[in-house]
């Protein structure tokens, strides 16, 4: 690759990570201002996974995510105004305001949702991949989940099904070392998750999830493998969340020093430093570039907030709608069907 | 016109076959359904005719089966899952309640989940707990699911086809002790006798209304015949749809008879009869001559097979319920 291509790739990754971080930092403010209600789970610190993995996908690929999915949705290209409106619970949100922070959905972009149930989306990912497989589609379904999901039965059922049936699923375990407040070693008898995934007959790698370039390279390689072989693959992306589990979490289960240590691997300054050490930019150029990006991103966020604020709520009387199809009254379910 | 005498089980097989012929997106998935043809042989012959990609043998993984079907439904398929026995559905409960039932509402109608979960249910075949249960109320209680139960061969044939054609997820209960019951009907009929979510007034009567679904319908019909010999005229309603609840049919009948007995194998405690009783009381308070009587299972785990006859609503218990209603 030429210098220009490296510069374009690296700044592209960096820009998207900054965009996700600024978005979530704004969400914290909006939560405190009760503009966003319900739950709010932030991925601050884990942006390299969202950008490295989700940004590597083609349009045809599918994504199944978790409740910590703002970054995944943004990286997937779900428009920020529709995400922000969803956070606000407004009718213009990507799930019509009913899903909220944990259920961002955009089927048109093959983003099959955040999911509030840990591991709940995993069998769904297997089904999406089975559908693609039966339709001779070369798409890959990326299934993002945390280390907590690895302890759930649904992970093990899904891993077995995908490997048994040779389905194009890329399992991406976003291992941030805590299942809510329970440390990895307190939830898993064996903490080498990639090794355990390999036991299902899947190719499985461990990746530095704080290094966006490593994540992107591993994802590209994994996607190529899954597309060519039709078989599943597993990536354990070792990362760390800098913020508490949710806005309600007092974060008393880990030492401040541990958080400080991980912050030294913050993927955003790490990539800025690499731009300098690789001779792609001078420190002064990085500063200038970053100021420009932040101004652009902040303007995008401000516009999203403004439109979300102005958007209407779903009328309360409409809550009875869309629970089931309104046409399915049972009379005309088959052509020629008739009522008595 | 092709009048044939067909069993209830074979009627479901034929209905599935018709659904698969009509739509290449209809795919069956479940434990032992392909090579073996299913534990009750309902899918027998279908893998041979439609191939392993449309009749998919899965491992023992109920949550995996149901969740996989959700993913397929999101991609335009119409999966039909088979759960081997009623009591085996609980490992899939999370997928059914948290994913299957809620996707549509959660997306403001943007997503549809056209899938069917077939569950053989009820007792009377000499099996122990987990193999004789009636878990329908759990699902009827969950918004976003359609819940139906067939009771006779012709309905079984049409209802499974209608369930597959439905754009909502349908929990389809099959009365396993009636799988071998035979009835004659026109297997080449062009249209269904009634909608999937409509109740069927099987027998007209004037003194008492009997409502039930699934395996007890046959017992209710026998009870009505026995009561007639003693001069009591019973109206028998096969509920067929548990959610949505075709309450209007019941209400019309109760306005005529003034008395209602609701029958099911499931525990009476918070069973379908409880909901029907509440709704009928709300709508027919002044027409009711007696409290709504429930004839159901005791609130216990399913009993050992040697004692299941004591547990299941039989002719005597149903007629005792009728007598109690008439005593007011």
GROMACS .gro file of C-alpha atoms in nm, chain A residues 331 338-340, chain B residues 193-195 198-200:
model
   10
  331UNK     CA    1  -6.016  -1.527   0.765
  338UNK     CA    2  -6.344  -1.806   0.383
  339UNK     CA    3  -6.509  -1.728   0.707
  340UNK     CA    4  -6.801  -1.920   0.845
  533UNK     CA    5  -6.374  -2.432   0.629
  534UNK     CA    6  -6.299  -2.140   0.861
  535UNK     CA    7  -6.034  -1.890   0.960
  538UNK     CA    8  -6.218  -1.866   1.473
  539UNK     CA    9  -6.392  -2.096   1.717
  540UNK     CA   10  -6.618  -2.369   1.583
   0.00000   0.00000   0.00000
